[in-house]
Amino acid sequence: MKPRFSQRIQFSLAYALVVVLLLSLLQSWLLAPRSVEIPYSKFLELLRTDRIEKVALTEREIRGMAKPGALPAPPAQPGDRLRQWLGPEEEVRVFAVTRIPGVDEQRLVAELETHKVEFAGRIETTFWKDLLFGWVIPLGIMVAIWMFLMRRVGGGPTQALSFGRSKHKIYDRKELKTTFNDVAGVDEAKAELVEIVDFLKNPKKYQRLGGRIPKGVLVVGPPGTGKTLLARAVAGEADVPFFTLSGSEFVEMFVGVGAARVRDLFEQAKDKAPCIVFIDELDAIGKTRAGASGFVGGHDEREQTLNQLLAEMDGFDSSKGVIIMAATNRPEVLDQALLRPGRFDRQVVVDKPEVRGREAILRLHSRAVVLAPGVDLAVIAARTPGFAGADLANIVNEAALLAARKEKPSVEMADFEEAIDRVVAGLEKKSRVLSDKERDIVAHHEMGHALVATSVAHADPVHKVTIIPRGVAALGMTYQLPTEDRFLLTRSEIEDRIAVMLGGRVAEELVYGEVSTGAHNDLERATELARLMVTKYGMSERLGLATYGERAPLFLRGAGGGGERDYSDATARAIDEEVRAILDRTQDRVRGLLTAKKAVLVHAAAELKRVETLDGEPLKRLLAGES
Ligand code: ADP
Ligand code: MG
Ligand code: ZN
């Protein structure tokens, strides 16, 4: 570890201090008048023979000056030669006598008076002793301890002792060999990050027209999709230093350590610009402050760290070429303050790869693996929807290990199959593997939603359809993009929403003649909306404008369940019937729509099953029945 600038300053200051102290000690010892220690009896003898000029009394000692020639020469001492060299030697006339405890002060004073010795009392000034014991030794000990700690830093497990100073472990300025070639299957994210690389390489180009280079880039995506890998690749491509720090490392014992680390990190980064500061697992520090729970200490610590991070982000200027990247798989828990423009104002989404992406990742990771001729990575990719890059890397590795254990010359398809089973078992249903039939159903279901959404008059346009499993319940997903923010919905808009929700189920029914459990969530939401139409929005002729709900005051609702119903049993039945009628009516409408477009539905579903995710132009064309 190269000591950083401020550390070097601290070191030299400490050394200078020690040297100055030593020199001054030496000087005082050399230049102080020399003295001899004489016994009390000798002192009395000198006093009574009038050979003493003056004395100073302290409690324990008498120091004095004898008349010339009265004292014996002092014994030789180290440093005599130096003293001779410094100046002509003078006769030693100063003496020191240790007083006998309990000696009669009165008599001594009287005797001094009779012999006309000039005398004075003196408070024992132990200046040099004080300096030695009060300063030099404690200071020396402190310096020793401090140097000991400094040595532990950087190498030791005693992280807490470093108090936020830089450490290898944290600021990993690796030889970055990672490039975009090491990342596959996440082309959209890559394309966005290419721009960041360019910012780092040619900041001038972008500032020429007055633009501001983004400060923070937040990489968002499920675990194992390659977020950390991408951040490294950006640094590797741009050929700049890479400071990395994991949010979880901020969870420290001492409040303030995290904040100190952040400060230190940015201080270093500014020295090394252009560079990338990468904060992995940002959610560990960036959790919403208001909703944060946990014991008080931990909470405080995180809040301080977060505040420091915000302050640092505001306090530097991205034109210097420091770009902050952060990764999280839980963007929804992040504090809003982090996502504000001027902080992490760019978001790059890294999704789980679709089938072609998975094949590319498998290919990438089997570069170094000896594959048997029969191995078809495309088939493996097709079998692993919902797998993230890390899972796929794992599969390749497992397969290679399995083949090696069986002492095969190369990795065969059977090994991959077994590896998939193992990895799936390890994933414990975190991502499920769908059978071919199931994927077929999901594809038709999702296309049903999408097709209805494009066919009705008031639905938000569909921008993406996927059959890659995500989250806990969804096997597929149809994303609709609202064209504007909606605060009000008209009746026909609500009806069309319900229609879109029912589209999935109706499509299954049309194609397979029976329905699956996959529409469970859709039906729940559709029913909810229909019920709101009847009971809250007054959109049903039969029940009129009245609203129906619980009688308990508003503020009591929710927490303890509902209050009493404020309507009769007859009304309750009417509501149920009306909800049912709305749903039935809408289902008929959807059935009509989809029957008319069944060919489009089947074709689009087949395409979706093949590519797993559809968006943009291809999706639009498929839904329009072209191509
Ligand atoms: P994350 O940070 O998103 O949780 P990582 O970047 O740590 O995921 O990925 C873990 C490992 O999985 C990587 O080191 C790499 O070997 C592999 N991996 C993940 N995604 C990809 C990808 N898109 N391309 C190639 N390898 C990947
Ligand atoms: Mg990571
Ligand atoms: Zn659905």
XYZ file of C-alpha atoms and ligand atoms in Angstrom:
656
model
C 0.000 0.000 0.000
C 1.352 3.370 -0.933
C 0.796 5.747 1.942
C -1.418 8.485 0.771
C -0.540 12.113 0.889
C -2.144 13.022 4.195
C -0.710 9.920 5.800
C 2.749 10.883 4.724
C 2.263 14.307 6.227
C 1.194 12.754 9.485
C 4.229 10.541 9.531
C 6.684 13.331 8.885
C 5.030 15.542 11.501
C 5.381 12.834 14.110
C 9.011 12.247 13.238
C 9.799 15.960 13.289
C 8.244 16.256 16.718
C 10.301 13.428 18.117
C 13.502 14.843 16.666
C 12.847 18.316 18.061
C 12.199 16.905 21.503
C 15.365 14.848 21.483
C 17.454 17.784 20.328
C 16.125 20.069 23.017
C 16.799 17.444 25.663
C 20.335 17.037 24.426
C 20.882 20.752 24.355
C 19.645 21.292 27.890
C 21.817 18.517 29.128
C 24.859 19.870 27.336
C 24.438 23.519 28.160
C 23.198 23.264 31.720
C 25.951 24.244 34.209
C 27.670 21.152 35.457
C 27.282 20.235 39.036
C 28.621 17.741 41.550
C 26.660 15.799 44.057
C 28.176 16.162 47.516
C 27.188 14.538 50.816
C 25.446 16.535 53.521
C 28.480 16.348 55.774
C 30.646 17.884 53.060
C 28.075 20.640 52.684
C 28.174 21.407 56.391
C 31.942 21.434 56.263
C 32.006 23.864 53.363
C 29.401 26.036 55.073
C 31.261 26.196 58.343
C 34.529 27.035 56.595
C 32.807 29.863 54.689
C 33.415 28.371 51.298
C 29.839 28.678 50.030
C 28.635 31.662 48.112
C 24.881 31.082 47.780
C 22.287 28.335 48.027
C 18.729 27.633 47.046
C 16.663 25.444 49.297
C 13.972 23.121 48.129
C 12.178 20.500 50.085
C 14.416 17.695 49.112
C 17.570 19.320 47.914
C 19.984 22.117 48.434
C 21.599 23.480 45.329
C 24.319 25.963 45.651
C 27.380 27.675 44.288
C 30.651 27.158 46.082
C 33.511 29.627 46.136
C 36.211 28.933 43.524
C 38.404 25.960 44.318
C 36.127 24.598 46.988
C 34.701 21.643 45.152
C 36.404 18.455 44.015
C 36.453 17.835 40.274
C 33.412 15.929 39.118
C 33.852 12.396 37.810
C 34.161 12.048 34.082
C 30.856 11.864 32.238
C 29.816 10.924 28.758
C 29.594 14.060 26.695
C 32.624 15.731 28.303
C 34.492 15.723 25.034
C 31.539 17.319 23.266
C 31.322 19.935 25.990
C 35.006 20.727 25.682
C 34.553 21.110 21.976
C 31.600 23.434 22.502
C 33.471 25.838 24.698
C 36.307 26.385 27.190
C 35.824 24.311 30.272
C 34.881 26.164 33.353
C 35.469 25.065 36.823
C 32.544 23.255 38.331
C 31.196 25.295 41.211
C 27.584 24.155 41.372
C 26.762 21.476 43.841
C 23.696 19.576 44.903
C 23.034 18.111 48.316
C 20.228 15.783 49.226
C 18.640 17.013 52.398
C 18.273 14.741 55.379
C 14.584 14.237 56.042
C 13.449 15.968 59.189
C 16.448 18.293 59.381
C 15.742 21.415 61.411
C 14.978 24.207 58.993
C 15.400 26.902 61.638
C 18.935 25.851 62.519
C 19.982 25.525 58.928
C 18.699 28.978 58.140
C 20.356 30.420 61.250
C 23.626 28.840 60.296
C 23.424 30.158 56.739
C 22.807 33.604 58.185
C 25.831 33.492 60.467
C 28.070 32.524 57.563
C 26.650 35.277 55.377
C 25.552 32.913 52.668
C 23.093 34.335 50.251
C 20.099 31.999 50.324
C 16.652 31.629 48.906
C 13.850 29.166 49.013
C 12.913 27.600 45.782
C 9.893 25.622 44.756
C 11.306 22.553 43.184
C 11.058 23.254 39.531
C 11.337 20.008 37.845
C 10.902 21.423 34.408
C 12.929 18.844 32.602
C 11.565 16.037 34.639
C 8.049 17.270 33.986
C 8.786 17.508 30.345
C 10.192 14.030 30.326
C 7.502 12.304 32.324
C 4.608 14.538 31.344
C 5.288 14.799 27.658
C 8.105 12.943 26.098
C 7.416 9.489 27.461
C 3.616 9.561 27.051
C 4.026 11.054 23.630
C 6.537 8.420 22.716
C 4.141 5.735 23.853
C 1.336 7.264 21.869
C 3.443 7.517 18.769
C 4.483 3.913 19.220
C 0.896 2.744 19.557
C -0.161 4.818 16.635
C 2.579 3.459 14.420
C 1.640 -0.014 15.507
C -1.931 0.617 14.440
C -0.844 2.095 11.162
C 1.038 -1.044 10.439
C -1.979 -3.187 11.179
C -4.068 -1.235 8.763
C -4.143 -2.641 5.324
C -3.155 -6.082 6.366
C -5.086 -7.009 9.369
C -8.483 -8.181 10.445
C -8.659 -5.184 12.747
C -10.823 -3.137 10.478
C -12.411 -1.287 13.327
C -9.078 0.101 14.409
C -8.520 1.851 11.157
C -11.332 4.309 11.716
C -12.226 4.799 8.145
C -8.736 5.031 6.737
C -8.143 3.501 3.395
C -7.675 -0.199 3.166
C -6.818 -2.632 0.490
C -9.895 -4.560 1.104
C -12.137 -1.676 0.420
C -10.553 0.392 -2.228
C -9.807 -2.207 -4.698
C -7.734 -0.610 -7.364
C -7.427 -3.749 -9.362
C -5.598 -4.366 -12.486
C -8.759 -4.298 -14.440
C -8.794 -6.834 -17.166
C -12.567 -6.925 -17.381
C -14.042 -5.477 -20.536
C -17.377 -5.538 -22.238
C -16.276 -8.727 -23.935
C -16.669 -10.471 -20.610
C -20.295 -9.490 -20.391
C -22.899 -11.038 -22.625
C -26.633 -11.057 -23.049
C -27.327 -7.658 -21.571
C -26.935 -5.590 -24.679
C -29.228 -2.748 -23.707
C -27.374 -2.100 -20.481
C -24.103 -2.382 -22.307
C -25.148 0.136 -24.902
C -25.974 2.650 -22.212
C -22.732 2.095 -20.399
C -20.706 2.566 -23.571
C -21.748 6.174 -23.290
C -20.388 6.368 -19.751
C -17.096 4.994 -20.973
C -17.035 7.730 -23.547
C -17.708 10.354 -20.879
C -14.666 9.160 -19.033
C -12.531 9.089 -22.116
C -13.537 12.368 -23.724
C -15.200 14.558 -21.135
C -14.496 17.635 -23.286
C -16.540 16.354 -26.187
C -19.694 16.338 -24.103
C -19.100 19.579 -22.293
C -18.451 21.465 -25.485
C -22.063 22.464 -25.853
C -22.564 23.135 -22.179
C -23.842 19.714 -21.233
C -23.222 18.301 -17.812
C -21.774 14.856 -17.477
C -23.913 12.666 -15.238
C -22.528 12.189 -11.772
C -24.126 8.970 -10.793
C -25.177 5.879 -12.656
C -27.349 3.408 -10.857
C -27.258 -0.119 -12.197
C -30.457 -1.898 -11.300
C -31.293 -5.537 -11.769
C -31.948 -8.876 -10.117
C -29.079 -10.633 -8.334
C -26.519 -12.339 -10.503
C -27.321 -10.524 -13.709
C -23.854 -9.028 -13.950
C -24.165 -5.599 -12.357
C -20.841 -5.769 -10.581
C -19.291 -7.258 -13.668
C -20.598 -4.404 -15.817
C -19.223 -1.775 -13.493
C -15.807 -3.368 -13.669
C -16.074 -3.589 -17.405
C -16.803 0.137 -17.635
C -13.646 0.896 -15.682
C -11.696 -1.607 -17.757
C -12.935 -0.173 -21.029
C -12.265 3.384 -20.008
C -8.918 2.338 -18.593
C -9.360 4.298 -15.399
C -8.889 3.393 -11.728
C -11.781 1.708 -10.072
C -12.593 2.291 -6.440
C -15.043 -0.172 -5.119
C -16.781 -0.402 -1.870
C -19.672 -2.570 -0.894
C -22.610 -1.071 0.913
C -22.635 -3.944 3.343
C -19.140 -3.016 4.499
C -20.542 0.141 5.938
C -22.404 -1.771 8.545
C -19.832 -1.181 11.234
C -19.780 -1.143 14.950
C -18.955 2.468 15.392
C -21.180 5.251 14.365
C -19.310 7.543 12.082
C -17.002 4.987 10.573
C -19.126 4.615 7.478
C -19.245 8.350 6.964
C -15.493 8.577 7.398
C -15.019 5.855 4.807
C -17.188 7.656 2.318
C -15.237 10.846 2.883
C -11.978 9.031 2.488
C -13.140 7.247 -0.617
C -14.087 10.459 -2.337
C -10.926 12.187 -1.239
C -8.888 9.476 -2.873
C -11.048 9.368 -5.941
C -10.644 13.094 -6.523
C -6.884 12.627 -6.468
C -7.092 9.923 -9.055
C -9.590 11.433 -11.495
C -10.661 10.347 -14.005
C -11.854 7.284 -12.229
C -14.905 5.311 -11.241
C -16.227 5.018 -7.748
C -18.385 1.959 -7.501
C -20.674 1.386 -4.560
C -22.011 -2.124 -4.688
C -25.214 -3.071 -2.890
C -26.206 0.534 -2.463
C -29.422 -0.464 -0.726
C -27.437 -1.422 2.377
C -26.801 2.271 3.025
C -29.303 3.938 0.799
C -32.493 2.689 2.399
C -35.230 5.186 2.851
C -34.428 7.059 6.005
C -37.975 7.437 7.180
C -38.907 3.807 6.932
C -35.668 2.460 8.284
C -36.016 0.106 11.149
C -33.637 -1.932 13.235
C -31.852 -1.038 16.397
C -31.022 2.550 16.936
C -27.282 2.367 16.485
C -27.388 0.681 13.131
C -29.948 3.082 11.883
C -27.934 6.101 12.956
C -24.871 4.726 11.327
C -26.572 4.183 8.037
C -28.188 7.564 8.116
C -24.878 9.286 8.720
C -23.252 7.300 5.977
C -26.037 8.108 3.587
C -25.913 11.780 4.454
C -22.188 11.816 3.923
C -22.640 10.126 0.568
C -25.216 12.695 -0.469
C -22.980 15.503 0.653
C -19.999 14.129 -1.224
C -22.020 13.619 -4.362
C -23.183 17.178 -4.244
C -19.765 18.478 -3.397
C -17.841 17.379 -6.422
C -17.875 18.234 -9.974
C -18.314 15.515 -12.541
C -16.365 17.512 -15.089
C -13.268 16.370 -13.212
C -14.035 12.913 -14.465
C -15.158 11.066 -11.384
C -18.235 9.023 -12.122
C -20.056 7.257 -9.375
C -21.640 3.965 -10.184
C -23.780 2.007 -7.826
C -25.608 -1.263 -8.054
C -28.711 -2.484 -6.352
C -31.286 -5.162 -6.798
C -33.799 -3.286 -4.708
C -34.219 0.156 -6.231
C -37.605 0.530 -4.604
C -36.152 0.792 -1.098
C -33.666 3.512 -1.992
C -34.006 6.903 -0.442
C -35.563 9.348 -2.864
C -32.784 11.802 -2.178
C -30.366 9.471 -3.923
C -32.369 9.327 -7.105
C -32.715 13.031 -7.480
C -31.137 14.661 -10.534
C -27.544 15.544 -9.797
C -26.983 12.358 -7.875
C -27.836 8.985 -9.353
C -29.599 10.571 -12.238
C -28.985 7.761 -14.691
C -30.457 4.351 -14.279
C -29.308 1.382 -16.256
C -31.560 -1.631 -16.016
C -29.946 -5.032 -16.259
C -32.627 -7.628 -16.835
C -32.435 -11.358 -16.708
C -31.286 -12.412 -20.150
C -33.647 -13.803 -22.748
C -32.873 -16.912 -24.691
C -30.296 -15.505 -27.087
C -28.614 -13.647 -24.288
C -28.427 -16.819 -22.243
C -26.840 -18.618 -25.143
C -24.237 -15.868 -25.444
C -23.463 -16.045 -21.749
C -23.144 -19.811 -21.885
C -20.833 -19.470 -24.861
C -18.749 -16.893 -23.052
C -18.308 -19.015 -19.981
C -17.546 -22.177 -21.907
C -14.703 -20.520 -23.797
C -12.223 -22.368 -21.642
C -14.275 -25.550 -21.437
C -13.743 -28.500 -23.742
C -17.151 -29.207 -25.232
C -18.143 -32.495 -26.834
C -19.360 -32.171 -30.446
C -22.963 -32.901 -29.505
C -23.304 -29.987 -27.103
C -25.826 -27.423 -28.278
C -25.730 -24.332 -26.096
C -28.887 -23.014 -27.755
C -30.803 -25.962 -26.374
C -29.433 -25.353 -22.896
C -30.370 -21.684 -23.201
C -33.908 -22.646 -24.197
C -34.185 -24.845 -21.146
C -33.210 -22.162 -18.659
C -35.620 -19.239 -18.777
C -35.363 -17.033 -15.738
C -31.728 -17.875 -15.124
C -29.403 -14.998 -14.461
C -25.849 -14.767 -15.777
C -24.421 -16.034 -12.523
C -26.663 -19.112 -12.657
C -25.535 -19.839 -16.198
C -21.878 -19.441 -15.296
C -22.582 -21.838 -12.499
C -24.142 -24.377 -14.862
C -21.125 -24.368 -17.159
C -18.837 -24.827 -14.206
C -20.910 -27.624 -12.686
C -21.042 -29.417 -16.009
C -17.279 -29.205 -16.382
C -16.786 -30.559 -12.861
C -19.248 -33.391 -13.426
C -17.555 -34.433 -16.650
C -14.155 -34.265 -14.997
C -15.317 -36.468 -12.178
C -16.470 -39.066 -14.654
C -13.084 -38.710 -16.361
C -14.626 -37.833 -19.700
C -12.415 -36.222 -22.325
C -14.955 -33.435 -22.865
C -18.139 -32.024 -21.427
C -21.220 -33.638 -22.900
C -24.843 -32.623 -23.148
C -25.766 -35.050 -20.368
C -23.431 -33.212 -18.022
C -25.153 -29.957 -18.794
C -28.539 -31.523 -18.165
C -27.383 -32.776 -14.813
C -25.816 -29.431 -14.007
C -29.079 -27.656 -14.740
C -30.897 -29.973 -12.383
C -28.347 -29.310 -9.701
C -28.428 -25.563 -10.101
C -32.208 -25.575 -10.159
C -32.271 -27.600 -6.969
C -29.842 -25.114 -5.472
C -31.998 -22.217 -6.524
C -34.894 -23.691 -4.592
C -37.676 -22.448 -6.775
C -36.228 -18.990 -6.830
C -36.591 -19.224 -10.536
C -38.635 -22.014 -11.939
C -38.037 -23.972 -15.045
C -41.171 -24.183 -17.100
C -42.034 -27.140 -19.240
C -42.513 -26.597 -22.925
C -46.280 -26.853 -22.597
C -46.294 -24.354 -19.765
C -44.255 -21.880 -21.745
C -46.703 -22.311 -24.585
C -49.588 -21.445 -22.317
C -47.801 -18.482 -20.788
C -46.934 -17.149 -24.242
C -50.566 -17.259 -25.372
C -51.725 -15.800 -22.089
C -49.412 -12.823 -22.276
C -50.107 -12.260 -25.938
C -53.801 -12.319 -25.077
C -53.256 -9.373 -22.705
C -51.168 -7.547 -25.254
C -53.541 -8.100 -28.135
C -56.566 -6.911 -26.174
C -54.625 -3.864 -25.044
C -53.914 -2.911 -28.646
C -57.459 -3.708 -29.794
C -59.533 -1.718 -27.306
C -59.886 2.010 -27.572
C -58.786 3.185 -24.131
C -55.931 0.999 -22.951
C -52.356 2.103 -22.448
C -50.105 0.909 -25.264
C -48.102 -2.252 -24.707
C -44.379 -1.755 -24.880
C -43.009 -5.068 -23.785
C -44.118 -8.642 -23.372
C -42.014 -11.292 -21.747
C -42.351 -14.884 -20.658
C -39.239 -14.803 -18.506
C -40.371 -15.610 -14.987
C -39.906 -12.742 -12.597
C -40.810 -12.175 -9.026
C -42.824 -14.531 -6.900
C -45.995 -15.116 -8.836
C -45.629 -13.877 -12.372
C -44.653 -16.382 -15.011
C -44.771 -13.754 -17.656
C -45.522 -10.116 -17.907
C -47.098 -7.609 -20.215
C -45.903 -4.078 -19.668
C -48.160 -1.233 -20.576
C -46.853 2.239 -20.787
C -49.280 4.924 -19.765
C -49.174 7.779 -22.234
C -49.783 10.339 -19.546
C -50.169 10.475 -15.807
C -53.646 9.469 -14.852
C -55.580 10.788 -11.929
C -59.007 10.303 -13.370
C -60.351 7.334 -15.236
C -63.494 7.347 -17.276
C -65.897 4.504 -17.205
C -64.877 3.181 -20.610
C -61.239 3.337 -19.559
C -61.901 1.216 -16.513
C -63.860 -1.229 -18.597
C -61.000 -1.492 -21.040
C -58.586 -2.110 -18.208
C -60.708 -4.977 -17.065
C -60.800 -6.231 -20.622
C -57.000 -6.272 -20.814
C -56.828 -8.148 -17.525
C -59.189 -10.791 -18.806
C -57.335 -11.052 -22.121
C -54.852 -13.597 -20.827
C -57.404 -16.036 -19.629
C -59.646 -15.676 -22.650
C -56.668 -16.350 -24.929
C -55.875 -19.577 -23.091
C -59.478 -20.642 -23.340
C -59.640 -19.886 -27.053
C -56.471 -21.753 -27.924
C -56.587 -24.703 -25.550
C -60.297 -24.987 -24.876
C -59.596 -24.899 -21.183
C -58.060 -22.511 -18.685
C -55.110 -22.737 -16.345
C -54.434 -21.307 -12.919
C -52.189 -18.685 -14.462
C -54.895 -16.019 -14.569
C -55.471 -16.015 -10.849
C -53.928 -12.620 -10.226
C -55.583 -11.078 -13.284
C -59.002 -12.139 -12.069
C -58.424 -10.749 -8.634
C -57.498 -7.363 -9.995
C -60.360 -7.363 -12.489
C -62.853 -8.198 -9.787
C -61.475 -5.498 -7.562
C -61.851 -2.901 -10.292
C -65.388 -4.022 -11.131
C -66.337 -3.855 -7.465
C -64.959 -0.333 -7.190
C -67.019 0.679 -10.217
C -70.147 -0.512 -8.469
C -69.538 0.490 -4.875
C -67.422 3.601 -5.074
C -67.606 5.238 -8.472
C -71.343 5.036 -9.041
C -70.824 3.501 -12.470
C -73.604 0.964 -12.278
C -77.162 1.854 -13.296
C -78.581 -0.791 -11.055
C -76.991 0.471 -7.842
C -77.026 4.117 -8.698
C -74.911 6.852 -7.270
C -74.746 5.665 -3.690
C -71.450 4.426 -2.360
C -71.324 1.313 -0.331
C -68.783 0.464 2.235
C -68.126 0.134 5.907
C -69.797 2.305 8.435
C -66.794 2.657 10.760
C -65.222 6.097 10.677
C -62.470 6.453 8.125
C -59.639 6.548 10.604
C -60.676 3.262 12.180
C -60.783 1.373 8.951
C -57.990 -0.752 7.723
C -56.128 -1.582 10.876
C -58.695 -3.718 12.613
C -60.417 -5.049 9.535
C -63.640 -3.523 8.397
C -66.399 -2.053 10.380
C -69.997 -2.891 9.824
C -71.462 -2.958 6.350
C -73.603 0.051 5.775
C -75.962 -1.682 3.391
C -78.506 -4.405 3.514
C -78.102 -8.011 2.531
C -80.239 -7.344 -0.500
C -77.823 -4.636 -1.627
C -74.888 -6.922 -0.990
C -76.398 -9.463 -3.318
C -77.104 -6.787 -5.879
C -73.481 -5.643 -5.729
C -72.187 -9.148 -6.224
C -74.494 -9.692 -9.159
C -73.542 -6.407 -10.716
C -69.806 -7.108 -10.382
C -70.384 -10.458 -11.949
C -72.374 -8.884 -14.761
C -69.600 -6.419 -15.533
C -67.024 -9.194 -15.673
C -69.217 -11.406 -17.826
C -70.008 -8.600 -20.194
C -66.351 -7.735 -20.539
C -65.359 -11.336 -21.038
C -67.793 -11.634 -23.916
C -66.361 -8.526 -25.485
C -62.802 -9.806 -25.121
C -63.776 -13.180 -26.484
C -65.181 -11.473 -29.558
C -62.023 -9.429 -30.021
C -59.640 -12.311 -29.695
C -61.675 -14.737 -31.780
C -61.503 -12.277 -34.628
C -57.708 -12.094 -34.214
C -56.977 -15.659 -33.308
C -54.498 -16.125 -36.142
C -52.546 -13.070 -35.008
C -52.632 -14.343 -31.449
C -51.272 -17.759 -32.332
C -48.559 -16.388 -34.564
C -47.436 -13.761 -32.054
C -47.452 -16.276 -29.218
C -45.223 -18.643 -31.167
C -42.807 -15.811 -31.814
C -42.874 -14.770 -28.161
C -42.168 -18.316 -27.077
C -39.180 -18.374 -29.368
C -37.574 -15.108 -28.327
C -39.077 -14.808 -24.831
C -39.145 -11.032 -24.807
C -40.719 -8.799 -27.395
C -40.762 -5.052 -27.536
C -40.476 -2.060 -29.819
C -41.125 -2.360 -33.524
C -41.229 -6.179 -33.753
C -43.886 -6.287 -31.073
C -45.905 -3.576 -32.736
C -45.795 -5.350 -36.078
C -46.767 -8.696 -34.589
C -49.689 -7.195 -32.729
C -50.829 -5.392 -35.846
C -50.895 -8.732 -37.599
C -48.153 -7.775 -40.027
C -45.254 -10.079 -40.838
P -24.597 -8.980 -9.690
O -23.605 -7.977 -9.236
O -25.590 -8.436 -10.666
O -25.274 -9.684 -8.588
P -22.267 -10.217 -10.723
O -21.804 -9.153 -11.634
O -21.595 -10.318 -9.416
O -23.821 -10.110 -10.507
O -22.185 -11.593 -11.506
C -21.655 -12.737 -10.915
C -20.960 -13.575 -11.954
O -21.886 -14.123 -12.862
C -19.998 -12.797 -12.795
O -18.749 -12.741 -12.222
C -19.995 -13.574 -14.102
O -19.116 -14.647 -14.043
C -21.384 -14.106 -14.175
N -22.248 -13.261 -14.982
C -23.337 -12.609 -14.555
N -23.918 -11.933 -15.549
C -23.170 -12.138 -16.639
C -23.248 -11.694 -17.994
N -24.242 -10.883 -18.405
N -22.311 -12.096 -18.860
C -21.314 -12.895 -18.443
N -21.180 -13.340 -17.196
C -22.097 -12.996 -16.283
Mg -23.002 -7.642 -7.333
Zn -52.124 -12.471 -16.936
